């Protein structure tokens, strides 16, 4: 049980600061001087607030933890510090009072950043998850997103294509939109930036990076995830997808605290994809083209045979064997250094840090480097005036090869596709359609379709740089008691450059003598915020009012240049003028602005009831005059039941709070200019090759467009029991998004196939549960656990009259539609043909009455008689067996051809038999963290999981197809249908080619993506303070950690935690994703 | 007081950076234009007119994927696939369904073509309406009428494609300017043809007689008018009185003296001879990398890597078609590829029998020969011939024969001119001797395939001659596992189904019978 000095009073730490600063000079006549020392874990704790209860007199401990205060014997001193249990001590006759502070496990006193202000967790009416610096620091992740995974309820973090520096998809309580963004709003030190991942691809890549990856996570003081409307409505038209508030570290009162942090890690490939071994591939290949003694010169026949038709011996020195996954991956080194200083005096505080991260990717040549610096200064100028500024600067550099490619064929695949498909064997004879280099090394296969991965690594270039700067200055003035005005100006600029070169030596680049792409982009945002805060308590009532005027203008521009034909060795990207062909330069520019008025009133009665009402009035440039302004209200109510009289004496119950909230938020995250009529570029050619500029009408003006609205109701309970040993937070929510911005299909006879309109609706419902326990707490040993689980159900309610529309995922370019957005289903539904095994002996009258062995013998005999391979002998299918439109002739079937489910029962399978074949939304996901502490050792284990989600492994399309002889195959092909192996679902050689239905996804590409991951294990040792002091330092911690130690999953690709591409309508897509690493790290933190 | 002045100073700094003007929330785009701001003078009108050419470039031709208009050009998907020029292998996707006569109302290509054509039609209508409404102080009336005439020619190409393919289509005469009343009904076939004729007669009366270099001209309008009249003689209108109208219109083209056939057949399709005198109207394309490319030479192209000048391999030559050529017909060598582009240059592929090593099932159509150097996969520079003078000559012979007036002299001036151009040795490719009306008709149809293959008219030709079913039933072989379309064909499939998606959102549309 905590003591509340400022009962009904405290809502912000800021209030304490002001009050204590202003009032400590008043003194009491009967007083004496009390001194003492405050420690935690044996170390002095500076900055602890000491207040004389029921007065406004107070002081802080100095940097050695000492304090001195005047007090009378009847006074009660209140010692408080954020994150620690508050202590109250009666002065009586003591003149020295030494205090040991104890960490507050329940964290109810912790201060939570809620946007335009802060609140104590115990007074929260909304649903907000917090991740604090110590959690982030202990694990020391490379990216901000990794720090979030598994740590908070309702927050799903999924990797994108997975390479170093790549982004993650983050969803707060499910996606609320179809066409507008589903990314949460990120607020970095008050600066709101829309969206998450930015596509950084030029050429054929499909990589994306997060604008946040220039931020060093160790500079973050706290991350708050605002989930329900009571919390997010203050962000109005941008709050529908949740808000993630990132607050960087600021200075603390006390002696300058220097810290040096470093770690060194080694990453390696955590799982390999199961492919055919070299011998298995050769066996498959030779089965594909049986030996024809009459045609010994056919190069197809000679591929992996000697001149006598014998299969080659792979030990033959002329044969080159390569395991390409081993060949392209490495033990990659990651190093990080950071120097920081934090300190301050009564009037000023400062924090500064600089860090450098150098991360090698596990694929050779890929890398991510980050330089991050930040500086924050706060200064109290007078009693009433305070000012400050902070600056975060990040620069990063990526390099390597393309992993996720948007096309994945015709020599335009990413490195992983090349590594899985490229032949593991280079035989004795030269293959048709293949390229070889001067040394006779096999360079490309199948007319340049896939290339030697080593050649790609050696010759192709894929580099990028990015910089991101956030700056913020503010002045704050106390107008009167409880009334404060704060004015802030914030600036964000970011930019970058990406360069891709496809070598002139082979493949796609080779056909144009080298292809170069250079892209630069630049964006900026300016925000001004005028914030008026009033805080007053009288009797049992306390009121806190915030009123804000804010405006934000952002712009983005982009320029891409491309050229082909490079004759000078090693001169390409950095001198495009040397190209023989210059391709058209492309540029874009867009800007938008937002003007807002917002207010929040928090009313607290008797520390029992809290009512929080907020409203925001937003005007967005994205919409036409009449629809520019929108109103977003919310109300939240919390009842702190424990503080009721009837529970006062229930000692096992430490806190119990019930809350309910309702509110509305919006989503304007669509492109600029969508409400305006436009005529777009439509040039044509005359006289053979004269380009003549033209324009043509392409969009009607649409003045009715407005934002999407999400209304959300949330009810929750938080309680803590048994001396805070057990804390529970549970929330149930329902949110419904209406006025979805959708492309409404129009009769195309109008000249427009769609019009963007506010139609449609979708819902998310879910339950979140978090449990924190202190399992063991003794002087030397403690064990705490944090468990969280989230359930979210997403359903498309209305598509404006349409029942469904289809979405094509990137990757294999033959498949047309692989995802569907359909009323009654969730977003992320995979769409295609349901595979029903293969046609087998029993489907053919010809095999009636035969055993499998006899049937096999018959096929071999017929094949010999016809002089064709066994897989070219056809039979007539039974009349009642479904036909594939891929082979419309019933008498041209053979066992082992793929068979599909006839959804519409018309007896023939075609694209009309497509159905939903998988769902990428998990049933539940979560994390489980265990922290142990023994003397100076700390040990933590983080486990994360996702259950019930499917992954669309589109790589299988090419990886399992058995029509292309030159490519290696996935391991599942081992179990292919042969006359002797009829009990299988894996088609026969040429099966898909003959009976497959081109252009469709098959359910055999959909896999269960459930997993449990041992995400991080960290073991640390902290030098005791005495020892540290004796060697002249303040503190020292050593640790070893493993990231991604093990994943339990049935998934056959690299990792089921994957979502390649920037399309939010194709989640759970794996095509050509970057292999996942397991990383061992050791680190050192030293404080001076 | 000092504190207060500090405060005001700082606040002033912050607030002064806050833009408070009323335009703060007004968008002012700089990457596209509003048409009404453009159409104020001649230059603006000309720019807007080019947009109409672009609309046709992507739809009526063999398709312009680089423009994002989809891989569904009318010339190849309607005009060639599903005829007896090519066969489509199992991996051909929708093309295979077109070839196998398995089209359903949900076929994606059918939908895409329908959509693209009506989008193009609206763009062209917008040009006709908006330029037509310009005032004399904005543009000379002569220029205005000329621009409108060009646009009306372009509009007729779209309407002709629509009515040929679906037969029962709405007749949209104006630009859509609001989202109301979009549920249009179909017009009669006759009404659509009448509108096409009206547009072409207007264009003919305004436009100058010249080779237009890719622009609409008097000759183009007249030649298309002749083609349209001819098409009206066959299914479904069967108006044989149109033979005479066609004949006289085509004769005007012949007598104009503007056009001639090139002496050398392969030259007609060479990159250096685009917009030659044989091109009555040829749709301009250029590439690669200019967003103006087409698909000729990849849609049809030899074996081998597309980057080496090979084709996609999604359609192969119908062996029966290959066999119909005289062995020493230059058009056989130019139009059928039996070599691999990775190993052989286009010259060798055409002329060197050592290069013809490819298995008979892998022979491909090949008319526009991409060179190995600077090849242009999926983004090719070849202009797409729409009406060639050779076509005009053959149509003229057909118009005469339709009136039973084809003389030997007329045949010599038309068909035999083309045969003599195709002849590689003196005794090859015998000249046509005029016979009975139906014999002549068969010969003209056969000659059209040899001369005009892959230019997108085969399906219309077969329908007009009443030979569609016979032709596709005749395909019994060729290509890798291509299958046999004849077994599936039913009479109603002579026209395509209205896309299901259209009928769903517009209840006023009736599905074509049979689907």
mmCIF file of C-alpha atoms in Angstrom, chain A residues 308-590:
data_model
loop_
_atom_site.group_PDB
_atom_site.id
_atom_site.type_symbol
_atom_site.label_atom_id
_atom_site.label_comp_id
_atom_site.label_asym_id
_atom_site.label_seq_id
_atom_site.Cartn_x
_atom_site.Cartn_y
_atom_site.Cartn_z
ATOM 1 C CA UNK A 308 27.662 -43.754 -71.485
ATOM 2 C CA UNK A 309 24.491 -42.627 -69.798
ATOM 3 C CA UNK A 310 25.689 -43.348 -66.304
ATOM 4 C CA UNK A 311 24.788 -40.876 -63.621
ATOM 5 C CA UNK A 312 27.849 -38.825 -62.784
ATOM 6 C CA UNK A 313 29.702 -39.516 -59.603
ATOM 7 C CA UNK A 314 29.552 -36.388 -57.506
ATOM 8 C CA UNK A 315 33.050 -37.150 -56.225
ATOM 9 C CA UNK A 316 34.367 -36.586 -59.740
ATOM 10 C CA UNK A 317 36.863 -33.689 -59.421
ATOM 11 C CA UNK A 318 35.331 -31.975 -62.453
ATOM 12 C CA UNK A 319 32.021 -31.693 -60.642
ATOM 13 C CA UNK A 320 31.516 -28.595 -58.513
ATOM 14 C CA UNK A 321 29.201 -28.973 -55.530
ATOM 15 C CA UNK A 322 27.944 -25.965 -53.622
ATOM 16 C CA UNK A 323 25.561 -25.561 -50.746
ATOM 17 C CA UNK A 324 24.415 -22.097 -51.683
ATOM 18 C CA UNK A 325 22.813 -21.309 -48.361
ATOM 19 C CA UNK A 326 26.147 -21.970 -46.659
ATOM 20 C CA UNK A 327 27.981 -20.197 -49.414
ATOM 21 C CA UNK A 328 26.189 -16.874 -49.141
ATOM 22 C CA UNK A 329 25.860 -16.696 -45.368
ATOM 23 C CA UNK A 330 28.470 -15.963 -42.771
ATOM 24 C CA UNK A 331 29.072 -15.476 -39.117
ATOM 25 C CA UNK A 332 28.309 -11.811 -38.985
ATOM 26 C CA UNK A 333 29.779 -9.452 -36.443
ATOM 27 C CA UNK A 334 27.830 -6.731 -34.754
ATOM 28 C CA UNK A 335 29.387 -4.062 -32.593
ATOM 29 C CA UNK A 336 27.903 -1.154 -30.761
ATOM 30 C CA UNK A 337 29.459 1.675 -28.811
ATOM 31 C CA UNK A 338 27.697 4.387 -26.946
ATOM 32 C CA UNK A 339 28.890 7.200 -24.802
ATOM 33 C CA UNK A 340 26.408 9.180 -22.787
ATOM 34 C CA UNK A 341 26.338 11.810 -20.129
ATOM 35 C CA UNK A 342 23.443 12.772 -17.964
ATOM 36 C CA UNK A 343 23.422 15.362 -15.252
ATOM 37 C CA UNK A 344 22.033 18.562 -13.981
ATOM 38 C CA UNK A 345 21.670 21.073 -11.221
ATOM 39 C CA UNK A 346 18.676 22.575 -9.482
ATOM 40 C CA UNK A 347 18.084 24.821 -12.434
ATOM 41 C CA UNK A 348 19.240 22.886 -15.402
ATOM 42 C CA UNK A 349 19.600 19.382 -16.626
ATOM 43 C CA UNK A 350 21.129 17.829 -19.642
ATOM 44 C CA UNK A 351 21.502 14.521 -21.391
ATOM 45 C CA UNK A 352 23.666 13.757 -24.367
ATOM 46 C CA UNK A 353 24.740 10.620 -26.078
ATOM 47 C CA UNK A 354 26.437 9.380 -29.150
ATOM 48 C CA UNK A 355 26.373 5.847 -30.446
ATOM 49 C CA UNK A 356 27.658 3.867 -33.340
ATOM 50 C CA UNK A 357 26.266 0.558 -34.402
ATOM 51 C CA UNK A 358 27.959 -1.605 -36.953
ATOM 52 C CA UNK A 359 25.962 -4.625 -37.936
ATOM 53 C CA UNK A 360 26.947 -7.129 -40.542
ATOM 54 C CA UNK A 361 24.121 -9.109 -42.075
ATOM 55 C CA UNK A 362 24.388 -12.849 -42.200
ATOM 56 C CA UNK A 363 24.280 -12.721 -45.961
ATOM 57 C CA UNK A 364 27.731 -11.755 -47.170
ATOM 58 C CA UNK A 365 28.136 -8.060 -47.953
ATOM 59 C CA UNK A 366 24.901 -6.968 -46.297
ATOM 60 C CA UNK A 367 25.252 -4.501 -43.467
ATOM 61 C CA UNK A 368 23.642 -1.793 -41.404
ATOM 62 C CA UNK A 369 25.538 1.044 -39.772
ATOM 63 C CA UNK A 370 23.982 3.649 -37.567
ATOM 64 C CA UNK A 371 25.336 6.802 -36.017
ATOM 65 C CA UNK A 372 22.983 8.375 -33.557
ATOM 66 C CA UNK A 373 23.402 11.396 -31.400
ATOM 67 C CA UNK A 374 21.082 13.206 -29.099
ATOM 68 C CA UNK A 375 21.190 16.170 -26.868
ATOM 69 C CA UNK A 376 18.614 17.459 -24.480
ATOM 70 C CA UNK A 377 18.817 20.520 -22.284
ATOM 71 C CA UNK A 378 16.226 21.837 -19.873
ATOM 72 C CA UNK A 379 16.756 25.084 -18.067
ATOM 73 C CA UNK A 380 14.775 26.785 -15.373
ATOM 74 C CA UNK A 381 15.270 30.446 -16.096
ATOM 75 C CA UNK A 382 13.173 32.002 -13.377
ATOM 76 C CA UNK A 383 10.587 30.742 -10.940
ATOM 77 C CA UNK A 384 8.060 30.996 -13.669
ATOM 78 C CA UNK A 385 9.989 30.456 -16.835
ATOM 79 C CA UNK A 386 11.522 27.294 -18.137
ATOM 80 C CA UNK A 387 12.914 26.438 -21.522
ATOM 81 C CA UNK A 388 14.604 23.569 -23.228
ATOM 82 C CA UNK A 389 15.547 21.954 -26.432
ATOM 83 C CA UNK A 390 16.420 18.573 -27.713
ATOM 84 C CA UNK A 391 17.895 17.225 -30.850
ATOM 85 C CA UNK A 392 18.040 13.672 -32.143
ATOM 86 C CA UNK A 393 20.226 13.054 -35.125
ATOM 87 C CA UNK A 394 20.529 9.727 -36.841
ATOM 88 C CA UNK A 395 22.437 8.648 -39.856
ATOM 89 C CA UNK A 396 22.482 5.173 -41.217
ATOM 90 C CA UNK A 397 23.905 3.260 -44.034
ATOM 91 C CA UNK A 398 22.762 -0.036 -45.463
ATOM 92 C CA UNK A 399 24.524 -2.217 -47.930
ATOM 93 C CA UNK A 400 24.374 -5.574 -49.522
ATOM 94 C CA UNK A 401 22.110 -7.351 -51.910
ATOM 95 C CA UNK A 402 18.443 -7.393 -52.670
ATOM 96 C CA UNK A 403 16.559 -10.020 -50.748
ATOM 97 C CA UNK A 404 12.854 -9.481 -51.331
ATOM 98 C CA UNK A 405 12.378 -8.767 -55.017
ATOM 99 C CA UNK A 406 9.080 -7.626 -56.403
ATOM 100 C CA UNK A 407 9.114 -9.815 -59.472
ATOM 101 C CA UNK A 408 11.162 -12.844 -58.566
ATOM 102 C CA UNK A 409 11.728 -14.142 -62.077
ATOM 103 C CA UNK A 410 13.459 -13.300 -65.343
ATOM 104 C CA UNK A 411 16.743 -12.640 -63.623
ATOM 105 C CA UNK A 412 15.112 -10.154 -61.292
ATOM 106 C CA UNK A 413 14.964 -12.280 -58.170
ATOM 107 C CA UNK A 414 16.433 -11.586 -54.792
ATOM 108 C CA UNK A 415 19.483 -13.341 -53.476
ATOM 109 C CA UNK A 416 17.572 -15.935 -51.478
ATOM 110 C CA UNK A 417 15.556 -17.126 -54.456
ATOM 111 C CA UNK A 418 18.761 -17.403 -56.422
ATOM 112 C CA UNK A 419 20.425 -19.330 -53.611
ATOM 113 C CA UNK A 420 17.554 -21.784 -53.278
ATOM 114 C CA UNK A 421 17.022 -22.328 -56.990
ATOM 115 C CA UNK A 422 20.550 -22.190 -58.334
ATOM 116 C CA UNK A 423 21.919 -25.602 -59.160
ATOM 117 C CA UNK A 424 23.945 -27.069 -56.276
ATOM 118 C CA UNK A 425 25.871 -29.064 -58.857
ATOM 119 C CA UNK A 426 27.887 -27.868 -61.786
ATOM 120 C CA UNK A 427 28.243 -30.953 -63.940
ATOM 121 C CA UNK A 428 30.608 -31.945 -66.668
ATOM 122 C CA UNK A 429 28.652 -30.793 -69.682
ATOM 123 C CA UNK A 430 27.581 -27.275 -70.364
ATOM 124 C CA UNK A 431 23.882 -26.628 -70.052
ATOM 125 C CA UNK A 432 21.791 -25.045 -72.775
ATOM 126 C CA UNK A 433 20.509 -21.591 -71.963
ATOM 127 C CA UNK A 434 23.221 -21.086 -69.355
ATOM 128 C CA UNK A 435 25.950 -18.463 -69.150
ATOM 129 C CA UNK A 436 29.491 -19.207 -68.013
ATOM 130 C CA UNK A 437 32.245 -16.832 -67.079
ATOM 131 C CA UNK A 438 35.790 -16.869 -68.395
ATOM 132 C CA UNK A 439 36.818 -19.428 -65.798
ATOM 133 C CA UNK A 440 34.039 -21.755 -66.802
ATOM 134 C CA UNK A 441 32.014 -20.972 -63.710
ATOM 135 C CA UNK A 442 28.285 -21.368 -64.171
ATOM 136 C CA UNK A 443 26.881 -17.827 -64.069
ATOM 137 C CA UNK A 444 23.194 -18.028 -64.895
ATOM 138 C CA UNK A 445 20.639 -20.678 -65.684
ATOM 139 C CA UNK A 446 17.648 -20.801 -67.936
ATOM 140 C CA UNK A 447 18.443 -17.798 -70.074
ATOM 141 C CA UNK A 448 19.390 -15.623 -67.139
ATOM 142 C CA UNK A 449 16.386 -16.467 -64.993
ATOM 143 C CA UNK A 450 18.481 -17.234 -61.908
ATOM 144 C CA UNK A 451 22.073 -16.299 -61.333
ATOM 145 C CA UNK A 452 25.010 -17.641 -59.409
ATOM 146 C CA UNK A 453 24.589 -16.169 -55.916
ATOM 147 C CA UNK A 454 28.306 -15.581 -55.566
ATOM 148 C CA UNK A 455 28.335 -13.627 -58.804
ATOM 149 C CA UNK A 456 25.466 -11.506 -57.490
ATOM 150 C CA UNK A 457 27.278 -10.853 -54.231
ATOM 151 C CA UNK A 458 30.468 -9.977 -56.028
ATOM 152 C CA UNK A 459 29.016 -7.683 -58.655
ATOM 153 C CA UNK A 460 25.640 -6.254 -57.789
ATOM 154 C CA UNK A 461 25.365 -3.171 -55.601
ATOM 155 C CA UNK A 462 22.550 -2.271 -53.260
ATOM 156 C CA UNK A 463 23.432 0.603 -50.972
ATOM 157 C CA UNK A 464 21.461 3.165 -49.114
ATOM 158 C CA UNK A 465 21.945 6.000 -46.720
ATOM 159 C CA UNK A 466 19.374 7.791 -44.642
ATOM 160 C CA UNK A 467 19.368 10.587 -42.157
ATOM 161 C CA UNK A 468 16.729 11.727 -39.808
ATOM 162 C CA UNK A 469 16.750 14.723 -37.505
ATOM 163 C CA UNK A 470 14.213 15.642 -34.879
ATOM 164 C CA UNK A 471 14.557 18.972 -33.155
ATOM 165 C CA UNK A 472 12.378 20.507 -30.520
ATOM 166 C CA UNK A 473 12.515 23.763 -28.558
ATOM 167 C CA UNK A 474 10.055 24.923 -25.942
ATOM 168 C CA UNK A 475 9.419 27.648 -23.466
ATOM 169 C CA UNK A 476 7.142 27.171 -20.523
ATOM 170 C CA UNK A 477 5.710 29.902 -18.410
ATOM 171 C CA UNK A 478 3.792 29.662 -15.215
ATOM 172 C CA UNK A 479 1.109 32.307 -15.538
ATOM 173 C CA UNK A 480 -0.482 31.716 -12.169
ATOM 174 C CA UNK A 481 -0.738 29.024 -9.594
ATOM 175 C CA UNK A 482 -1.679 25.881 -11.484
ATOM 176 C CA UNK A 483 -1.800 27.620 -14.847
ATOM 177 C CA UNK A 484 1.048 26.958 -17.221
ATOM 178 C CA UNK A 485 1.614 27.897 -20.809
ATOM 179 C CA UNK A 486 4.013 25.981 -22.989
ATOM 180 C CA UNK A 487 4.954 26.784 -26.537
ATOM 181 C CA UNK A 488 6.887 24.314 -28.649
ATOM 182 C CA UNK A 489 8.378 24.325 -32.085
ATOM 183 C CA UNK A 490 9.407 21.039 -33.600
ATOM 184 C CA UNK A 491 11.175 20.192 -36.775
ATOM 185 C CA UNK A 492 11.825 16.919 -38.494
ATOM 186 C CA UNK A 493 13.831 16.497 -41.631
ATOM 187 C CA UNK A 494 14.746 13.233 -43.167
ATOM 188 C CA UNK A 495 16.220 12.134 -46.389
ATOM 189 C CA UNK A 496 18.192 9.450 -48.032
ATOM 190 C CA UNK A 497 19.623 7.956 -51.102
ATOM 191 C CA UNK A 498 19.402 4.463 -52.493
ATOM 192 C CA UNK A 499 21.555 3.014 -55.188
ATOM 193 C CA UNK A 500 21.180 -0.256 -57.047
ATOM 194 C CA UNK A 501 23.379 -1.678 -59.728
ATOM 195 C CA UNK A 502 22.737 -4.859 -61.627
ATOM 196 C CA UNK A 503 25.992 -6.018 -63.034
ATOM 197 C CA UNK A 504 26.772 -5.889 -66.721
ATOM 198 C CA UNK A 505 28.386 -9.293 -66.389
ATOM 199 C CA UNK A 506 25.349 -11.570 -66.342
ATOM 200 C CA UNK A 507 21.609 -12.009 -66.148
ATOM 201 C CA UNK A 508 19.177 -9.131 -66.192
ATOM 202 C CA UNK A 509 21.882 -6.522 -65.856
ATOM 203 C CA UNK A 510 23.976 -8.278 -68.478
ATOM 204 C CA UNK A 511 21.321 -7.941 -71.160
ATOM 205 C CA UNK A 512 21.559 -4.158 -70.961
ATOM 206 C CA UNK A 513 25.264 -3.999 -70.218
ATOM 207 C CA UNK A 514 24.509 -3.045 -66.639
ATOM 208 C CA UNK A 515 21.506 -1.340 -65.105
ATOM 209 C CA UNK A 516 21.793 1.440 -62.543
ATOM 210 C CA UNK A 517 19.116 3.084 -60.420
ATOM 211 C CA UNK A 518 19.631 6.009 -58.100
ATOM 212 C CA UNK A 519 16.930 7.414 -55.886
ATOM 213 C CA UNK A 520 16.971 10.307 -53.493
ATOM 214 C CA UNK A 521 14.174 11.440 -51.264
ATOM 215 C CA UNK A 522 13.638 14.168 -48.778
ATOM 216 C CA UNK A 523 10.908 15.073 -46.388
ATOM 217 C CA UNK A 524 10.283 17.600 -43.686
ATOM 218 C CA UNK A 525 7.730 18.453 -41.117
ATOM 219 C CA UNK A 526 7.170 21.487 -38.921
ATOM 220 C CA UNK A 527 4.936 21.458 -35.890
ATOM 221 C CA UNK A 528 4.005 24.268 -33.610
ATOM 222 C CA UNK A 529 2.161 23.571 -30.408
ATOM 223 C CA UNK A 530 0.692 26.046 -27.919
ATOM 224 C CA UNK A 531 -0.280 24.259 -24.766
ATOM 225 C CA UNK A 532 -2.181 25.722 -21.815
ATOM 226 C CA UNK A 533 -2.473 23.627 -18.688
ATOM 227 C CA UNK A 534 -4.524 24.348 -15.608
ATOM 228 C CA UNK A 535 -4.329 22.281 -12.488
ATOM 229 C CA UNK A 536 -6.311 22.866 -9.338
ATOM 230 C CA UNK A 537 -7.491 20.934 -6.340
ATOM 231 C CA UNK A 538 -10.053 21.900 -3.775
ATOM 232 C CA UNK A 539 -11.316 19.579 -1.130
ATOM 233 C CA UNK A 540 -11.784 16.145 -2.565
ATOM 234 C CA UNK A 541 -11.810 17.506 -6.091
ATOM 235 C CA UNK A 542 -8.926 17.855 -8.467
ATOM 236 C CA UNK A 543 -9.081 19.066 -11.976
ATOM 237 C CA UNK A 544 -6.503 19.122 -14.695
ATOM 238 C CA UNK A 545 -7.307 20.874 -17.945
ATOM 239 C CA UNK A 546 -5.130 20.916 -21.042
ATOM 240 C CA UNK A 547 -5.928 23.017 -24.096
ATOM 241 C CA UNK A 548 -3.749 22.960 -27.166
ATOM 242 C CA UNK A 549 -3.510 24.626 -30.511
ATOM 243 C CA UNK A 550 -1.281 22.779 -32.918
ATOM 244 C CA UNK A 551 -0.433 22.809 -36.559
ATOM 245 C CA UNK A 552 1.703 20.516 -38.599
ATOM 246 C CA UNK A 553 2.863 20.774 -42.188
ATOM 247 C CA UNK A 554 4.737 17.992 -43.921
ATOM 248 C CA UNK A 555 6.126 17.459 -47.362
ATOM 249 C CA UNK A 556 7.867 14.709 -49.226
ATOM 250 C CA UNK A 557 9.727 14.587 -52.493
ATOM 251 C CA UNK A 558 11.409 11.897 -54.444
ATOM 252 C CA UNK A 559 13.672 11.696 -57.464
ATOM 253 C CA UNK A 560 14.717 8.570 -59.326
ATOM 254 C CA UNK A 561 17.199 8.329 -62.134
ATOM 255 C CA UNK A 562 18.034 5.225 -64.089
ATOM 256 C CA UNK A 563 20.443 4.349 -66.832
ATOM 257 C CA UNK A 564 21.762 1.317 -68.632
ATOM 258 C CA UNK A 565 24.857 0.437 -70.583
ATOM 259 C CA UNK A 566 28.148 0.891 -68.752
ATOM 260 C CA UNK A 567 31.365 0.371 -70.620
ATOM 261 C CA UNK A 568 33.968 1.644 -68.160
ATOM 262 C CA UNK A 569 34.974 -0.923 -65.565
ATOM 263 C CA UNK A 570 33.592 -0.153 -62.097
ATOM 264 C CA UNK A 571 32.100 3.128 -63.232
ATOM 265 C CA UNK A 572 28.333 3.074 -62.983
ATOM 266 C CA UNK A 573 26.215 4.412 -60.113
ATOM 267 C CA UNK A 574 28.460 7.288 -59.288
ATOM 268 C CA UNK A 575 28.685 8.532 -62.844
ATOM 269 C CA UNK A 576 25.392 7.997 -64.599
ATOM 270 C CA UNK A 577 26.567 10.197 -67.428
ATOM 271 C CA UNK A 578 28.851 7.374 -68.511
ATOM 272 C CA UNK A 579 25.811 5.267 -69.427
ATOM 273 C CA UNK A 580 24.965 4.726 -73.064
ATOM 274 C CA UNK A 581 21.208 4.868 -72.399
ATOM 275 C CA UNK A 582 19.618 7.269 -69.966
ATOM 276 C CA UNK A 583 16.136 6.310 -68.870
ATOM 277 C CA UNK A 584 13.522 8.914 -67.941
ATOM 278 C CA UNK A 585 14.026 10.637 -64.630
ATOM 279 C CA UNK A 586 11.026 10.539 -62.353
ATOM 280 C CA UNK A 587 10.084 12.866 -59.566
ATOM 281 C CA UNK A 588 7.200 13.447 -57.199
ATOM 282 C CA UNK A 589 6.305 16.010 -54.617
ATOM 283 C CA UNK A 590 3.451 16.171 -52.186
#
